[in-house]
Short mmCIF file of C-alpha atoms and ligand atoms in Angstrom, two decimals:
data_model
loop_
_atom_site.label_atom_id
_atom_site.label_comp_id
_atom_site.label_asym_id
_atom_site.label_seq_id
_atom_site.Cartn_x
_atom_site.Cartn_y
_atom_site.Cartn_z
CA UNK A 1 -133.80 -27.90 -17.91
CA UNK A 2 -132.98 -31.50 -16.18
CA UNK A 3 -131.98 -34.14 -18.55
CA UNK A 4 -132.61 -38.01 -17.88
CA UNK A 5 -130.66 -40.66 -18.78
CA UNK A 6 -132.94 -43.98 -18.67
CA UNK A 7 -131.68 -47.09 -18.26
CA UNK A 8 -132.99 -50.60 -18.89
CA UNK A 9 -131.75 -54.12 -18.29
CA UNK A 10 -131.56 -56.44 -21.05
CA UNK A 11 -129.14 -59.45 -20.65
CA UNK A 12 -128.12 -61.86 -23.72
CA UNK A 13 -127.55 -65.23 -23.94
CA UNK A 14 -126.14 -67.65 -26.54
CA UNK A 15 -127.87 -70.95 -26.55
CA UNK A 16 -131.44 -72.09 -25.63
CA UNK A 17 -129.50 -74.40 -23.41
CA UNK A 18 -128.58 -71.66 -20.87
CA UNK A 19 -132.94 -71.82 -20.15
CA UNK A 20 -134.44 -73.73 -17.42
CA UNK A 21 -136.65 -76.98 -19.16
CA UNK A 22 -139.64 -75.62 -18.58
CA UNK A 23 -137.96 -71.97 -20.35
CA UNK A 24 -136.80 -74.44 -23.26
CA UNK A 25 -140.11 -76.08 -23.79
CA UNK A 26 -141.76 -72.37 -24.43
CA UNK A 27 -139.25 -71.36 -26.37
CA UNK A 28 -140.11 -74.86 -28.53
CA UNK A 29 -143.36 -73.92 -28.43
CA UNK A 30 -142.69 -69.92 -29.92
CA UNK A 31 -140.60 -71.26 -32.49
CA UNK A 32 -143.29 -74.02 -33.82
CA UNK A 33 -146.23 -71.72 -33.70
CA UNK A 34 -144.14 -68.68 -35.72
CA UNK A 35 -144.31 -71.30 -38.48
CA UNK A 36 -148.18 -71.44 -38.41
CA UNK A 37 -148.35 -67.77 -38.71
CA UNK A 38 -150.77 -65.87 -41.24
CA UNK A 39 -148.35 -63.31 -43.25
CA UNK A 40 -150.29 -62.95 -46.57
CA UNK A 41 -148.60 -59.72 -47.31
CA UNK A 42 -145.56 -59.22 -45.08
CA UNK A 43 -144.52 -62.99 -44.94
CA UNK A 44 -142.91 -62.06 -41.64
CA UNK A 45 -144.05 -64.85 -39.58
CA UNK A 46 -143.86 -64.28 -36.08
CA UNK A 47 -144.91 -66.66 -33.08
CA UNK A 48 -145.44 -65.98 -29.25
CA UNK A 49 -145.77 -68.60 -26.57
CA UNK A 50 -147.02 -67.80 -23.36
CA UNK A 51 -146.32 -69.58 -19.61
CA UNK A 52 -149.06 -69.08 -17.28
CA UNK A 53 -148.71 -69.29 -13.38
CA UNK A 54 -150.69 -72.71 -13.75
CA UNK A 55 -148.20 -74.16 -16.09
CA UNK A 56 -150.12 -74.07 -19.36
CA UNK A 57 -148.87 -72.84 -22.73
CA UNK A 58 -150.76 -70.23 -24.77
CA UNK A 59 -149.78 -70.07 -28.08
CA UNK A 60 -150.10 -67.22 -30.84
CA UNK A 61 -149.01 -66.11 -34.55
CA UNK A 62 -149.49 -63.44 -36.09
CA UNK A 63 -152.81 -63.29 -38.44
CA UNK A 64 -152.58 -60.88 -41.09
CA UNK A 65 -155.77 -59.25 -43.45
CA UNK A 66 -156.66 -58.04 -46.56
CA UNK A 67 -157.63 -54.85 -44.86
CA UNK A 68 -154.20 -54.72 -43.25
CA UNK A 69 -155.33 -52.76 -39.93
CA UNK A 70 -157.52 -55.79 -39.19
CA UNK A 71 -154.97 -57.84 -38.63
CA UNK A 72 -153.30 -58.71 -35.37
CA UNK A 73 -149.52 -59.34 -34.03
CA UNK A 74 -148.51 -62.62 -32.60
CA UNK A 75 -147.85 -61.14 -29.06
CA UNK A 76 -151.27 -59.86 -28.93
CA UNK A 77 -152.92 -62.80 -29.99
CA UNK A 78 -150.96 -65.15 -27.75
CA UNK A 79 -151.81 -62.46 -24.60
CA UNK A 80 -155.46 -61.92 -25.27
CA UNK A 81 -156.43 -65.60 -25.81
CA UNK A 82 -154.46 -66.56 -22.36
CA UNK A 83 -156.51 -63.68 -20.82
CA UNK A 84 -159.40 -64.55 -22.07
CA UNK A 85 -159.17 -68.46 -21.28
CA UNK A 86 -157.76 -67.51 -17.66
CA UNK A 87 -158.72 -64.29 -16.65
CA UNK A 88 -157.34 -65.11 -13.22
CA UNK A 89 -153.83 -66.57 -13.77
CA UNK A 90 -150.92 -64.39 -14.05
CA UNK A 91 -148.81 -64.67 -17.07
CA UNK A 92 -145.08 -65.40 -15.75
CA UNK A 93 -143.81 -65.70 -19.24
CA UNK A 94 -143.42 -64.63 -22.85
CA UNK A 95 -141.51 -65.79 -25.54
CA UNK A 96 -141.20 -64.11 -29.05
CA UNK A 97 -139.27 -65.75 -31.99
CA UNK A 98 -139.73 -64.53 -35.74
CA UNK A 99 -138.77 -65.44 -39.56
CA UNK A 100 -139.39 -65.33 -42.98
CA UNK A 101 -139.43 -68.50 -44.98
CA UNK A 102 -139.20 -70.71 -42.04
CA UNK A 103 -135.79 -69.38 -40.95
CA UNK A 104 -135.41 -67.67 -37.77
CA UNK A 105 -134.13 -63.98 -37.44
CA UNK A 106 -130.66 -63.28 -37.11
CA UNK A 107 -131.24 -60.63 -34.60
CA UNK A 108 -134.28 -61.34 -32.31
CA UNK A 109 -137.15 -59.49 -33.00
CA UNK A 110 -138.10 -57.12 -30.35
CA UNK A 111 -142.06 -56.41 -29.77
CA UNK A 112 -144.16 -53.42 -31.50
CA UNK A 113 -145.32 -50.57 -29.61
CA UNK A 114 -148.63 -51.59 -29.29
CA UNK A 115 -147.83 -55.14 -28.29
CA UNK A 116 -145.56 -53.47 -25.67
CA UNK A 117 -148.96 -51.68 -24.18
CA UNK A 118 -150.68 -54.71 -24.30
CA UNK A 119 -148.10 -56.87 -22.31
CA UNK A 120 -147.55 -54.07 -19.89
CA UNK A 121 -151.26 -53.80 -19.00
CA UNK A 122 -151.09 -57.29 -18.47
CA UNK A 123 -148.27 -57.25 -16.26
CA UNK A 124 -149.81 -54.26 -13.88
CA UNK A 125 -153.03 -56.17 -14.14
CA UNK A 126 -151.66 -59.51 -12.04
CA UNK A 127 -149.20 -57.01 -10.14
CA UNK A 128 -146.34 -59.94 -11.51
CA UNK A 129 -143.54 -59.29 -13.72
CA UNK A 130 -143.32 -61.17 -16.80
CA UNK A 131 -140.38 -62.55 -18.41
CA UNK A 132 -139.44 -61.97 -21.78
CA UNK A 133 -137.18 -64.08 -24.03
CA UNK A 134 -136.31 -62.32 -27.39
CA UNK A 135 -135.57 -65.54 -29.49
CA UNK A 136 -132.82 -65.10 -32.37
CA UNK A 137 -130.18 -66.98 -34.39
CA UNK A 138 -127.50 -64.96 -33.52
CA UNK A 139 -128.05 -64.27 -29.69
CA UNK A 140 -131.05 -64.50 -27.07
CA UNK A 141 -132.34 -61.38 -25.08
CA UNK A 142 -134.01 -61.59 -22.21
CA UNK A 143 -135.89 -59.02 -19.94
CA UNK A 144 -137.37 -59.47 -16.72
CA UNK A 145 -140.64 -57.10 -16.77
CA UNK A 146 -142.49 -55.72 -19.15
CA UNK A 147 -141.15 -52.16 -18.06
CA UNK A 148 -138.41 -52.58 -19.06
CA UNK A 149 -139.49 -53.21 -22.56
CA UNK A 150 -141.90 -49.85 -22.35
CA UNK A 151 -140.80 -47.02 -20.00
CA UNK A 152 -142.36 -43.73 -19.57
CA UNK A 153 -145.52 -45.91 -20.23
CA UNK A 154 -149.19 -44.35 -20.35
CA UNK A 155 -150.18 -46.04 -16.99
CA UNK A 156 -153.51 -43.55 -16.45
CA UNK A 157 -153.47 -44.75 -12.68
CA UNK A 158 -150.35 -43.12 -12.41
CA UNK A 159 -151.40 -40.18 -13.09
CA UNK A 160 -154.05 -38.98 -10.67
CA UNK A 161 -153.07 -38.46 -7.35
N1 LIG B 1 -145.70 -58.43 -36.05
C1 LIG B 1 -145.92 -59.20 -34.95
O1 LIG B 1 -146.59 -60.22 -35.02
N2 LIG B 1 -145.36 -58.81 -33.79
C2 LIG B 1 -144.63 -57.67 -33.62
O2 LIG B 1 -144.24 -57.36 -32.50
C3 LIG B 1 -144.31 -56.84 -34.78
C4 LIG B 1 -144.91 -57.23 -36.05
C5 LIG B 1 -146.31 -58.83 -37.31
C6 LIG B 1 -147.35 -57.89 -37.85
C7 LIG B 1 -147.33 -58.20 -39.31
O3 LIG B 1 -148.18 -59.31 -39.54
C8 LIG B 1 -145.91 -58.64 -39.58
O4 LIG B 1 -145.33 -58.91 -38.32
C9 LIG B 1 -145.07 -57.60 -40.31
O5 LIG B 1 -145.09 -56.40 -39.66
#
């Protein structure tokens, strides 16, 4: 039997002012847009902002349903409408704040599983890592690639030889 340790890198930061502008202004944007968010039932209101190599914004909330499968997290919506508006342009990228009665987490809220498969696909698909900023009241996390977010990932291209 082997055993694996596996490691990831996750650095965390204080203030929003320890982010480049353009960081700061995405991290705005995350932050406004978790506000607009859809949470019928949960009233967890998350919001993702997305920076594309071009420069623009793609915002996304989360939009919950009565038929509660049918609903969709704000990572995924924020990720599929950039792709879909700009199937070319990598995603360099990705903030995700989150709250409940318009106050922020104390802890930032880390992405779902599924949200995680979605960004990494993303990330293999431009061959570009993409940033992650984790955005909470108490501290900021940041990652630098999807992967590290997700490892031991289903990555079917992987797996043929
Ligand atoms: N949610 C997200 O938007 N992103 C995540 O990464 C996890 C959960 C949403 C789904 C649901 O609307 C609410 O948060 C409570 O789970």
């Amino acid at each position: 039997m082997k055993q694996y340790e596996i490691k990831i890198n996750l650095q965390e930061y204080q203030s929003v002012e320890d982010f480049t502008d353009e960081e700061q202004t995405v991290i705005k944007s995350a932050l406004e847009t978790k506000d607009k968010a859809y949470a019928k039932y949960s009233h967890f209101k998350v919001g993702a902002a997305v920076l594309l190599e071009n420069g623009e914004i793609i915002t996304g909330n989360n939009q919950e349903n009565a038929a509660f499968p049918s609903g969709l997290c704000a990572e995924r919506v924020a990720l599929f409408y950039a792709n879909a508006q700009f199937p070319d342009v990598p995603i360099s990228l990705l903030v995700v704040a989150a709250g409940q009665n318009d106050v922020l987490t104390y802890e930032p809220a880390t992405p779902c599983g599924a949200c995680r498969q979605v960004m990494l696909e993303t990330e293999l698909r431009f061959d570009k890592p993409i940033k992650i900023i984790m955005v909470g009241q108490n501290k900021i996390f940041v990652l630098n690639s999807v992967k590290e977010l997700l490892p031991l990932s289903f990555n079917p291209d992987l797996l043929s030889e």
